[in-house]
PDB file of C-alpha atoms in Angstrom:
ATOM      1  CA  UNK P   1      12.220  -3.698  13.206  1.00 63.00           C
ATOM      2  CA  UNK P   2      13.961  -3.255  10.048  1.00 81.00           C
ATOM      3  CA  UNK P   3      13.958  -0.295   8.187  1.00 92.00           C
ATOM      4  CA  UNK P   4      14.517   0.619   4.246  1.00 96.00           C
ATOM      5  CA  UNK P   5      17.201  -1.550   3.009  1.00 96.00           C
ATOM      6  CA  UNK P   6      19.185  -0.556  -0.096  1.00 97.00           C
ATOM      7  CA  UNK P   7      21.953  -1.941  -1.883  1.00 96.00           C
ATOM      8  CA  UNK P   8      24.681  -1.405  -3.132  1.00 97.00           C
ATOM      9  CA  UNK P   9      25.852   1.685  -0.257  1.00 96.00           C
ATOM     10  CA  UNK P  10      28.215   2.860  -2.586  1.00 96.00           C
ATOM     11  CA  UNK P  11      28.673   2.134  -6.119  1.00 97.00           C
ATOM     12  CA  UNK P  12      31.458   3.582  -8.731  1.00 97.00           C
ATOM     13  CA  UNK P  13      31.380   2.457 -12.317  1.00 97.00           C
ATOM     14  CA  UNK P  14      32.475   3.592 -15.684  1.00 97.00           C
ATOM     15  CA  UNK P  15      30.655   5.934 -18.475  1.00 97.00           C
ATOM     16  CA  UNK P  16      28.222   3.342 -20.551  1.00 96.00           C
ATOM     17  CA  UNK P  17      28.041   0.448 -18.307  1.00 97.00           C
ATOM     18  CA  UNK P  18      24.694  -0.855 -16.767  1.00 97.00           C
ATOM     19  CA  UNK P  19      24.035  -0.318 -13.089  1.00 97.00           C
ATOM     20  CA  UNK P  20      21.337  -1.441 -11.080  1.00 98.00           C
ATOM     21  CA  UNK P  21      20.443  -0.251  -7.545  1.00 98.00           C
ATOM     22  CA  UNK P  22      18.365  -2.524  -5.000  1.00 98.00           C
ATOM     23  CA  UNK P  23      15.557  -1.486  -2.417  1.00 98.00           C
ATOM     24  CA  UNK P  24      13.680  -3.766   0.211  1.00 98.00           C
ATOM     25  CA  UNK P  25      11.143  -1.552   1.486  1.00 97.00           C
ATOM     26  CA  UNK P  26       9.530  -2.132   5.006  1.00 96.00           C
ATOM     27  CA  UNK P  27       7.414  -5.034   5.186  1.00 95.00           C
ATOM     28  CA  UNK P  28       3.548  -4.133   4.955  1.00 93.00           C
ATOM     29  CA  UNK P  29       4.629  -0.705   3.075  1.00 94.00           C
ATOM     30  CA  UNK P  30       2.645  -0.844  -0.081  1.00 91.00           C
ATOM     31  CA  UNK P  31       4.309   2.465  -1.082  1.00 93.00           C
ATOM     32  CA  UNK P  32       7.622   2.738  -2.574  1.00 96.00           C
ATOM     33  CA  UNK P  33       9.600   5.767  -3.957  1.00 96.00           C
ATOM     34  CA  UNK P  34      12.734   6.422  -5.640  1.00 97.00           C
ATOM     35  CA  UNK P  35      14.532  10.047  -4.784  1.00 96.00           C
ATOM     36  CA  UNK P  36      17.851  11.293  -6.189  1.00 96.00           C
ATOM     37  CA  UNK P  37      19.840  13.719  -4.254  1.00 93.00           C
ATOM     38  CA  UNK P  38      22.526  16.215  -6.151  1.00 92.00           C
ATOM     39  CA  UNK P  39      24.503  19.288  -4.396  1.00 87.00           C
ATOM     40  CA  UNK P  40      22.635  21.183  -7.659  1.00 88.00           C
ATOM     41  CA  UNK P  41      19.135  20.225  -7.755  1.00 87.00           C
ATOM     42  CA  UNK P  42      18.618  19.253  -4.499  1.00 87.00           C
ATOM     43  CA  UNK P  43      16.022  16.121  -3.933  1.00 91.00           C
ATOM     44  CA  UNK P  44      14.136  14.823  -6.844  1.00 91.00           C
ATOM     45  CA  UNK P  45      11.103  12.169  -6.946  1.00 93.00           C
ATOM     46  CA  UNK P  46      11.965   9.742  -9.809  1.00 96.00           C
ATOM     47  CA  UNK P  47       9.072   7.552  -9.600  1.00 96.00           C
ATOM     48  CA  UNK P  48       6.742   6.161  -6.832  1.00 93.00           C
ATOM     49  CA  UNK P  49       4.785   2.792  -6.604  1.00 95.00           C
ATOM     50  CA  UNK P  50       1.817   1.493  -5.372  1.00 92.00           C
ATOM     51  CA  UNK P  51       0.620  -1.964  -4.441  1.00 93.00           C
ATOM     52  CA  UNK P  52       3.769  -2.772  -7.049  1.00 94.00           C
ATOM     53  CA  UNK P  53       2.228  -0.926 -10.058  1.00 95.00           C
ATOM     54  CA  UNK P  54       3.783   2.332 -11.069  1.00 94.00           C
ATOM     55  CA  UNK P  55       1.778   5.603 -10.246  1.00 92.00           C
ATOM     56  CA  UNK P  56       4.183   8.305 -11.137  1.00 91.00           C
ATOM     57  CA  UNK P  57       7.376   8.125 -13.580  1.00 92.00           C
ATOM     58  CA  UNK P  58       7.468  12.072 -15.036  1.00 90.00           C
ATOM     59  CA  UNK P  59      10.629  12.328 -12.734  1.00 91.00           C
ATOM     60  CA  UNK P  60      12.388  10.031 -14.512  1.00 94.00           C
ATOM     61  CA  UNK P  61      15.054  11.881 -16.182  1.00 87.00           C
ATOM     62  CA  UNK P  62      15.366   9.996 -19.682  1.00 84.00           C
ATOM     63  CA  UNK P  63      14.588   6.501 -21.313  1.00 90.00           C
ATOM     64  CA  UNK P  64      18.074   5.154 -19.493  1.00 95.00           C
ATOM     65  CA  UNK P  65      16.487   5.138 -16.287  1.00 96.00           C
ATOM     66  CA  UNK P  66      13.961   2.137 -15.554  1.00 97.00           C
ATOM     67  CA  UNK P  67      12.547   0.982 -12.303  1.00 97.00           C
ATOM     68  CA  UNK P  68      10.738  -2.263 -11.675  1.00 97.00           C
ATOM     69  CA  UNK P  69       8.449  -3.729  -8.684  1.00 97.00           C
ATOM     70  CA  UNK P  70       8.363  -7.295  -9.315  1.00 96.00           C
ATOM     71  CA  UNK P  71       6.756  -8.241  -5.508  1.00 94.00           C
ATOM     72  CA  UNK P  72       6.047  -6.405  -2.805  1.00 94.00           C
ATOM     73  CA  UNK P  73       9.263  -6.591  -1.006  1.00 95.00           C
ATOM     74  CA  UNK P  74      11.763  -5.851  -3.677  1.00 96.00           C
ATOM     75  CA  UNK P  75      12.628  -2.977  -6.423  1.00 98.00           C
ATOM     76  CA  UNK P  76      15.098  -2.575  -8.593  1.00 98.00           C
ATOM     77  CA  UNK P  77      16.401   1.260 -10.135  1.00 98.00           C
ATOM     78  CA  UNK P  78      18.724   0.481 -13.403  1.00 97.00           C
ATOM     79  CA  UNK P  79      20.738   2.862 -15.652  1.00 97.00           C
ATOM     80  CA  UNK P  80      21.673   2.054 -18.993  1.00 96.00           C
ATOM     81  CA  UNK P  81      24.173   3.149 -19.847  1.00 96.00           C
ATOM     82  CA  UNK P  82      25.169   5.208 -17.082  1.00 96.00           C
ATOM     83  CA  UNK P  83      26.461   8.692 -17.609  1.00 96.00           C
ATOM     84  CA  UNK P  84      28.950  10.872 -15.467  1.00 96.00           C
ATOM     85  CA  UNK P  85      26.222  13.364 -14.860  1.00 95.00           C
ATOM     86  CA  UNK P  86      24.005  10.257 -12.930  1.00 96.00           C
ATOM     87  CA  UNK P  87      26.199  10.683  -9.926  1.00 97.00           C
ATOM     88  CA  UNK P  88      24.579  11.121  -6.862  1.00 97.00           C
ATOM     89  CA  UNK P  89      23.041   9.512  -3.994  1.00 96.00           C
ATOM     90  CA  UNK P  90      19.861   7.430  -4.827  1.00 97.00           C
ATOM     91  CA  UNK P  91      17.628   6.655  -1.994  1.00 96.00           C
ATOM     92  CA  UNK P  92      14.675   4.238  -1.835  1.00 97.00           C
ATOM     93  CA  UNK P  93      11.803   5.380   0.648  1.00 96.00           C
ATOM     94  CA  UNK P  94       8.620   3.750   1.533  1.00 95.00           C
ATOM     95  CA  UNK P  95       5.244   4.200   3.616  1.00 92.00           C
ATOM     96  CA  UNK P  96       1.642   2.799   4.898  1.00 89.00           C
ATOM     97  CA  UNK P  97      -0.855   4.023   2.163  1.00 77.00           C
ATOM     98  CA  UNK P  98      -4.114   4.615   4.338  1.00 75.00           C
ATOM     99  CA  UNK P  99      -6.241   7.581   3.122  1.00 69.00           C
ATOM    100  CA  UNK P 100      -4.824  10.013   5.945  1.00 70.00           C
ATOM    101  CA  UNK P 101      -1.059  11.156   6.263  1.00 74.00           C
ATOM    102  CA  UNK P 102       1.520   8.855   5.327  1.00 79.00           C
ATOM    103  CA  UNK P 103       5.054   9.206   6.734  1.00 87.00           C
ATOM    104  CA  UNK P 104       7.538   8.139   4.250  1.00 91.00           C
ATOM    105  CA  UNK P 105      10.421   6.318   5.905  1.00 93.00           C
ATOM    106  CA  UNK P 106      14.192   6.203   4.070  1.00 94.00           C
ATOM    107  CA  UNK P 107      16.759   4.061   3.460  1.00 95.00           C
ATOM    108  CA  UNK P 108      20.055   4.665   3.994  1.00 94.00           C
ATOM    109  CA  UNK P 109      20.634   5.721  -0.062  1.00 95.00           C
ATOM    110  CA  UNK P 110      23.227   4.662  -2.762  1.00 97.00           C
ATOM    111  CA  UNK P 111      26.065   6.600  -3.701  1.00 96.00           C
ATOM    112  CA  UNK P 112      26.620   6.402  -6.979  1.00 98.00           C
ATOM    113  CA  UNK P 113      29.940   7.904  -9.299  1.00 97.00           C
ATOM    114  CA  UNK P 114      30.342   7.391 -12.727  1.00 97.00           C
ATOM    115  CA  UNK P 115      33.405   7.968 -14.146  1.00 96.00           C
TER     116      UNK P 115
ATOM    117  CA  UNK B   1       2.501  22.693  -8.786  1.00 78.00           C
ATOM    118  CA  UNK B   2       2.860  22.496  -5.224  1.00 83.00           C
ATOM    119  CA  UNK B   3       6.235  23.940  -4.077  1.00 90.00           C
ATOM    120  CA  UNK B   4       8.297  24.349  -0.510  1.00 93.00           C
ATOM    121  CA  UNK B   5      10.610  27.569   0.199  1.00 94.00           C
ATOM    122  CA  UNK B   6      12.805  27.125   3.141  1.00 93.00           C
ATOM    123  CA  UNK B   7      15.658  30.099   4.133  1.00 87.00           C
ATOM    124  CA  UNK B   8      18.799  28.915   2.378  1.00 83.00           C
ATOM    125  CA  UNK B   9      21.958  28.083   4.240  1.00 84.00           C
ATOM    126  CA  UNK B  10      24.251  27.257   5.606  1.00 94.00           C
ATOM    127  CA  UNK B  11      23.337  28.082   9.532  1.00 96.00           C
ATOM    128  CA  UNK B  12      25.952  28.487  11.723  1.00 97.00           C
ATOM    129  CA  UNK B  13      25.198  28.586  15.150  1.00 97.00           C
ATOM    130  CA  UNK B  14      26.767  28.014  18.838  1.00 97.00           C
ATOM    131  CA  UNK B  15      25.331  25.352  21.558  1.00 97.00           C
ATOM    132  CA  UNK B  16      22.775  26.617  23.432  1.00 96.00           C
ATOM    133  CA  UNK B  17      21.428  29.061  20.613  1.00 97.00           C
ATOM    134  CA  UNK B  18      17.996  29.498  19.460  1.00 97.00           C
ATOM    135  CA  UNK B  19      17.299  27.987  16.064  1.00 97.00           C
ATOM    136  CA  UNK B  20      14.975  28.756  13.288  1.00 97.00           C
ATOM    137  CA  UNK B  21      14.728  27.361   9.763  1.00 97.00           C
ATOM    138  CA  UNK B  22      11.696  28.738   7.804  1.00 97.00           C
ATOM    139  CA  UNK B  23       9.789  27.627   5.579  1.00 97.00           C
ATOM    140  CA  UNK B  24       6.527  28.231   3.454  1.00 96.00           C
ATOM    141  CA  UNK B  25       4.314  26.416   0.889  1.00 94.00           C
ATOM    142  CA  UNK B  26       2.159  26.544  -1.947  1.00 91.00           C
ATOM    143  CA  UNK B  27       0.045  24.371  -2.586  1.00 86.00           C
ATOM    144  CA  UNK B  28      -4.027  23.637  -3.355  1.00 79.00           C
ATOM    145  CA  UNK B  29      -5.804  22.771  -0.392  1.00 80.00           C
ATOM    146  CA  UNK B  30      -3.973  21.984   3.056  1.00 85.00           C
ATOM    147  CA  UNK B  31      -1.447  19.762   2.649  1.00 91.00           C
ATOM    148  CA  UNK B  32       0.629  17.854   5.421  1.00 92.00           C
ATOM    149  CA  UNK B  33       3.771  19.340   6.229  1.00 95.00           C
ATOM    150  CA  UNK B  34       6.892  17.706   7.541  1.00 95.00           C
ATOM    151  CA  UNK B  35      10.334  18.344   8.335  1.00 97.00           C
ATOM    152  CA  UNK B  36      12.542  15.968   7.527  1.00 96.00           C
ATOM    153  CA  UNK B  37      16.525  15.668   9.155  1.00 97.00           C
ATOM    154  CA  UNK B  38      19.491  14.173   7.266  1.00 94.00           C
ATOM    155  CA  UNK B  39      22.966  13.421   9.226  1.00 94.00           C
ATOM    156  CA  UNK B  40      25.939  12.880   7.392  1.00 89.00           C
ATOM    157  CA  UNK B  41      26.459  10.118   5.135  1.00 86.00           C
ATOM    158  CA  UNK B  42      22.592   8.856   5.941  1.00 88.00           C
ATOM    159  CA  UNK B  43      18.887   8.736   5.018  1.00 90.00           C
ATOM    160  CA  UNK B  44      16.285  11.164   5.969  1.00 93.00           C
ATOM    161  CA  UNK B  45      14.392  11.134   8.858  1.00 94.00           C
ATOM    162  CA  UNK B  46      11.132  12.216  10.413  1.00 94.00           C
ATOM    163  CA  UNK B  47      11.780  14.662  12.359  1.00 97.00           C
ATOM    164  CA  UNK B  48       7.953  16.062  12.535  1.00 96.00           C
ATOM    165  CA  UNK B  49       4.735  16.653  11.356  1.00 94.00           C
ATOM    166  CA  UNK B  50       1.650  18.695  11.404  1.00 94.00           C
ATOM    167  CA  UNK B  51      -1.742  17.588   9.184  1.00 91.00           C
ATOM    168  CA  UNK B  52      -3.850  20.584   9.632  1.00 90.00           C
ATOM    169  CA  UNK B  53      -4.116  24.300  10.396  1.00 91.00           C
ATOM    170  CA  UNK B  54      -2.726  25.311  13.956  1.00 94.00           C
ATOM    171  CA  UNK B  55      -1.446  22.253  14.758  1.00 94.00           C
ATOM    172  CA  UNK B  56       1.941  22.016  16.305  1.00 96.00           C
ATOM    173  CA  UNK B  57       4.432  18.830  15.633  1.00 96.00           C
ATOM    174  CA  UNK B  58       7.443  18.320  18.023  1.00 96.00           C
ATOM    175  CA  UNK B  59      10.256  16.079  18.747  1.00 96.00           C
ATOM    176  CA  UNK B  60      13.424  16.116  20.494  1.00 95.00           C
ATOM    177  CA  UNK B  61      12.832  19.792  21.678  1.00 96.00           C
ATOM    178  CA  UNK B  62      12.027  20.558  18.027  1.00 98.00           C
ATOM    179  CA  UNK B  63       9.138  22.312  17.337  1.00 98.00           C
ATOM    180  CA  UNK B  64       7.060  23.357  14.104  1.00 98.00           C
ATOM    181  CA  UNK B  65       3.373  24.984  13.861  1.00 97.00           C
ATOM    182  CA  UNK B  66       0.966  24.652  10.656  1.00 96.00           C
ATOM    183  CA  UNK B  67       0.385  28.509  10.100  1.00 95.00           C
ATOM    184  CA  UNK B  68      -2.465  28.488   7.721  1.00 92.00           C
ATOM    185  CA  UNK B  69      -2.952  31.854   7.202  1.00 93.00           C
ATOM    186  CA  UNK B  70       0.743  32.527   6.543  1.00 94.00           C
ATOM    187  CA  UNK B  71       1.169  29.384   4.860  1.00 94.00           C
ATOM    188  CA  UNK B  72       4.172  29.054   7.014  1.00 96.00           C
ATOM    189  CA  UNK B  73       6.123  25.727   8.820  1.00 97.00           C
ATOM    190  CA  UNK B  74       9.071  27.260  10.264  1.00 98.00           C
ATOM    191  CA  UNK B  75      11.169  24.938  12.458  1.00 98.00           C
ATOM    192  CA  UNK B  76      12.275  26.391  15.948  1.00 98.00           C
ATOM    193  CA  UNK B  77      14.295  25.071  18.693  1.00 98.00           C
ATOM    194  CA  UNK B  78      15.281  26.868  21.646  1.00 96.00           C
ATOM    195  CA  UNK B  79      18.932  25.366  22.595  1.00 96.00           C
ATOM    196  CA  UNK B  80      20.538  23.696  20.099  1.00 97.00           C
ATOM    197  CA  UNK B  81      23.637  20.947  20.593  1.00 97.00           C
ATOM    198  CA  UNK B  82      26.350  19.828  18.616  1.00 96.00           C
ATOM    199  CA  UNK B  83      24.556  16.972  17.837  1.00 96.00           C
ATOM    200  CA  UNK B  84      21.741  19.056  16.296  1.00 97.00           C
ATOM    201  CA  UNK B  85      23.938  19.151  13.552  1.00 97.00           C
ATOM    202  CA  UNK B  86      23.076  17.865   9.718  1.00 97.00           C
ATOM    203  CA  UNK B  87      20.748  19.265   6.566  1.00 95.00           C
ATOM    204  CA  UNK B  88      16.410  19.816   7.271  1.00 97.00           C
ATOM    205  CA  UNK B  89      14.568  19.754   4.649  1.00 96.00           C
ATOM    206  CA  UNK B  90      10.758  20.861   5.024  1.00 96.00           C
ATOM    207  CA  UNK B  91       8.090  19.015   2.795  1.00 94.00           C
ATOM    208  CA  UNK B  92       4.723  19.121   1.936  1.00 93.00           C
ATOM    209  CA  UNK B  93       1.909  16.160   0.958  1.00 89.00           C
ATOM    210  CA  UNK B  94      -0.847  17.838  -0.906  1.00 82.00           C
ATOM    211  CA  UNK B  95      -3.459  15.183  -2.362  1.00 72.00           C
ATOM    212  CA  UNK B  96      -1.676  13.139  -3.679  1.00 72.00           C
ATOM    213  CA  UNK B  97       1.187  10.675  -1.904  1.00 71.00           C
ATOM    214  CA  UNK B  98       4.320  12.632  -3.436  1.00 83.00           C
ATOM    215  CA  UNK B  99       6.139  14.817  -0.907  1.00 88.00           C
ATOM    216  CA  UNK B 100       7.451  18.059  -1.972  1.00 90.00           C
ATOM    217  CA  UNK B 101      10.698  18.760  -0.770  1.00 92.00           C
ATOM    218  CA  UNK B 102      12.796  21.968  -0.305  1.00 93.00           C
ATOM    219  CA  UNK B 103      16.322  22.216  -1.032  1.00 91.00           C
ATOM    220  CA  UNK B 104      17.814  22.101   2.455  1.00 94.00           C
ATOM    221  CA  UNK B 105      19.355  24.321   5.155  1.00 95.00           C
ATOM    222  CA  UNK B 106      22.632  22.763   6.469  1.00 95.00           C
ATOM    223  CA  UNK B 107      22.928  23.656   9.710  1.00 97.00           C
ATOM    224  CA  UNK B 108      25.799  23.420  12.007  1.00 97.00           C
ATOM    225  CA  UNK B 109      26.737  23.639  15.946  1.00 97.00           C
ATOM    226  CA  UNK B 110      29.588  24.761  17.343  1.00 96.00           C
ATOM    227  CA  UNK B 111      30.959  23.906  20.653  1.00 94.00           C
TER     228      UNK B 111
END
């Protein structure tokens, strides 16, 4: 059974260039978060979907940061540009939206380093 | 806002030691409460839950219980390994699907 796929694993790009980070979430999941992860501030919800339309974007640091959920089975996270200070490891998570408790299940993450 | 304290780290213990991690909450209502385990260079994972008051989650000789009245998850285990070790992170689900997260307590096992 496949879990959270993301890609790229590991990503290193220059100041001002576009980057765009790719997340397959578990089929049947109709829930789908983004998360950043820095030594400083620790985890951070960017934005969270459901049933492909966007519920939640207030963690979404600044207007360079867009997400998208064309289908259920694919989202995209894009900077432009990028910035030094977006390095850090992006990770995709999704889950079973049923009322009750609902596990969240993670991919693997993106490491990302601007220079 | 809902919010998750968990004791800072790092932990340092060695095998066969007793562990505990704690960690408390705020939040309106009773949320779920989770701790969540990151190895090295990977995703999080599930390590347990607990969905109401008293209730106790456990996994791999892990164990956490929902302490209402403290508003307390604190994550125990009674002999840890060297494989026990990596970064838990406690969260909380209050009513809506976002999962509050602490910052982390890195722990590691030594031989």
């Amino acid at each position: 059974d496949a879990g959270v796929i993301q890609s790229p694993r590991h990503e290193v790009t220059e100041m001002g260039q576009e980057v765009t980070l790719r997340c397959k979430p578990i089929s049947g999941h109709n829930s789908l978060f983004w998360y950043r992860q820095t030594m400083m501030r620790g985890l951070e919800l960017l934005i969270y979907f459901n049933n492909n339309v966007p519920i939640d974007d207030s963690g979404m640091p600044e207007d360079r940061f867009s997400a998208k959920m064309p289908n259920a089975s694919f989202s995209t996270l894009k900077i432009q540009p990028s910035e030094p200070r977006d390095s850090a490891v992006y990770f995709c998570a999704s889950s079973l939206r049923t009322g009750g408790v609902e596990t969240q299940y993670f991919g693997p993450g993106t490491r990302l380093l601007v220079l | 806002g809902d919010s998750v304290t968990q004791m800072e780290g790092p932990v340092t213990l060695s095998e066969e030691a007793f562990l505990t991690i704690n960690c408390t909450y705020t939040a309106t209502g009773y949320p779920s409460l989770f701790w969540y385990v990151q190895y090295p260079g990977e995703g999080l994972q599930l390590l347990l839950k607990a969905t109401k008051a008293d209730d106790k989650g456990s996994n791999k000789g892990f164990e956490a219980t929902y302490r209402k009245e403290t508003t307390s998850f604190h994550l125990e285990k009674g002999s840890v390994q060297v494989s026990d070790s990596a970064v838990y992170f406690c969260a909380a689900q209050g009513g809506s699907e976002k999962l509050v997260f602490g910052k982390g307590t890195k722990l590691t096992v030594n031989p």
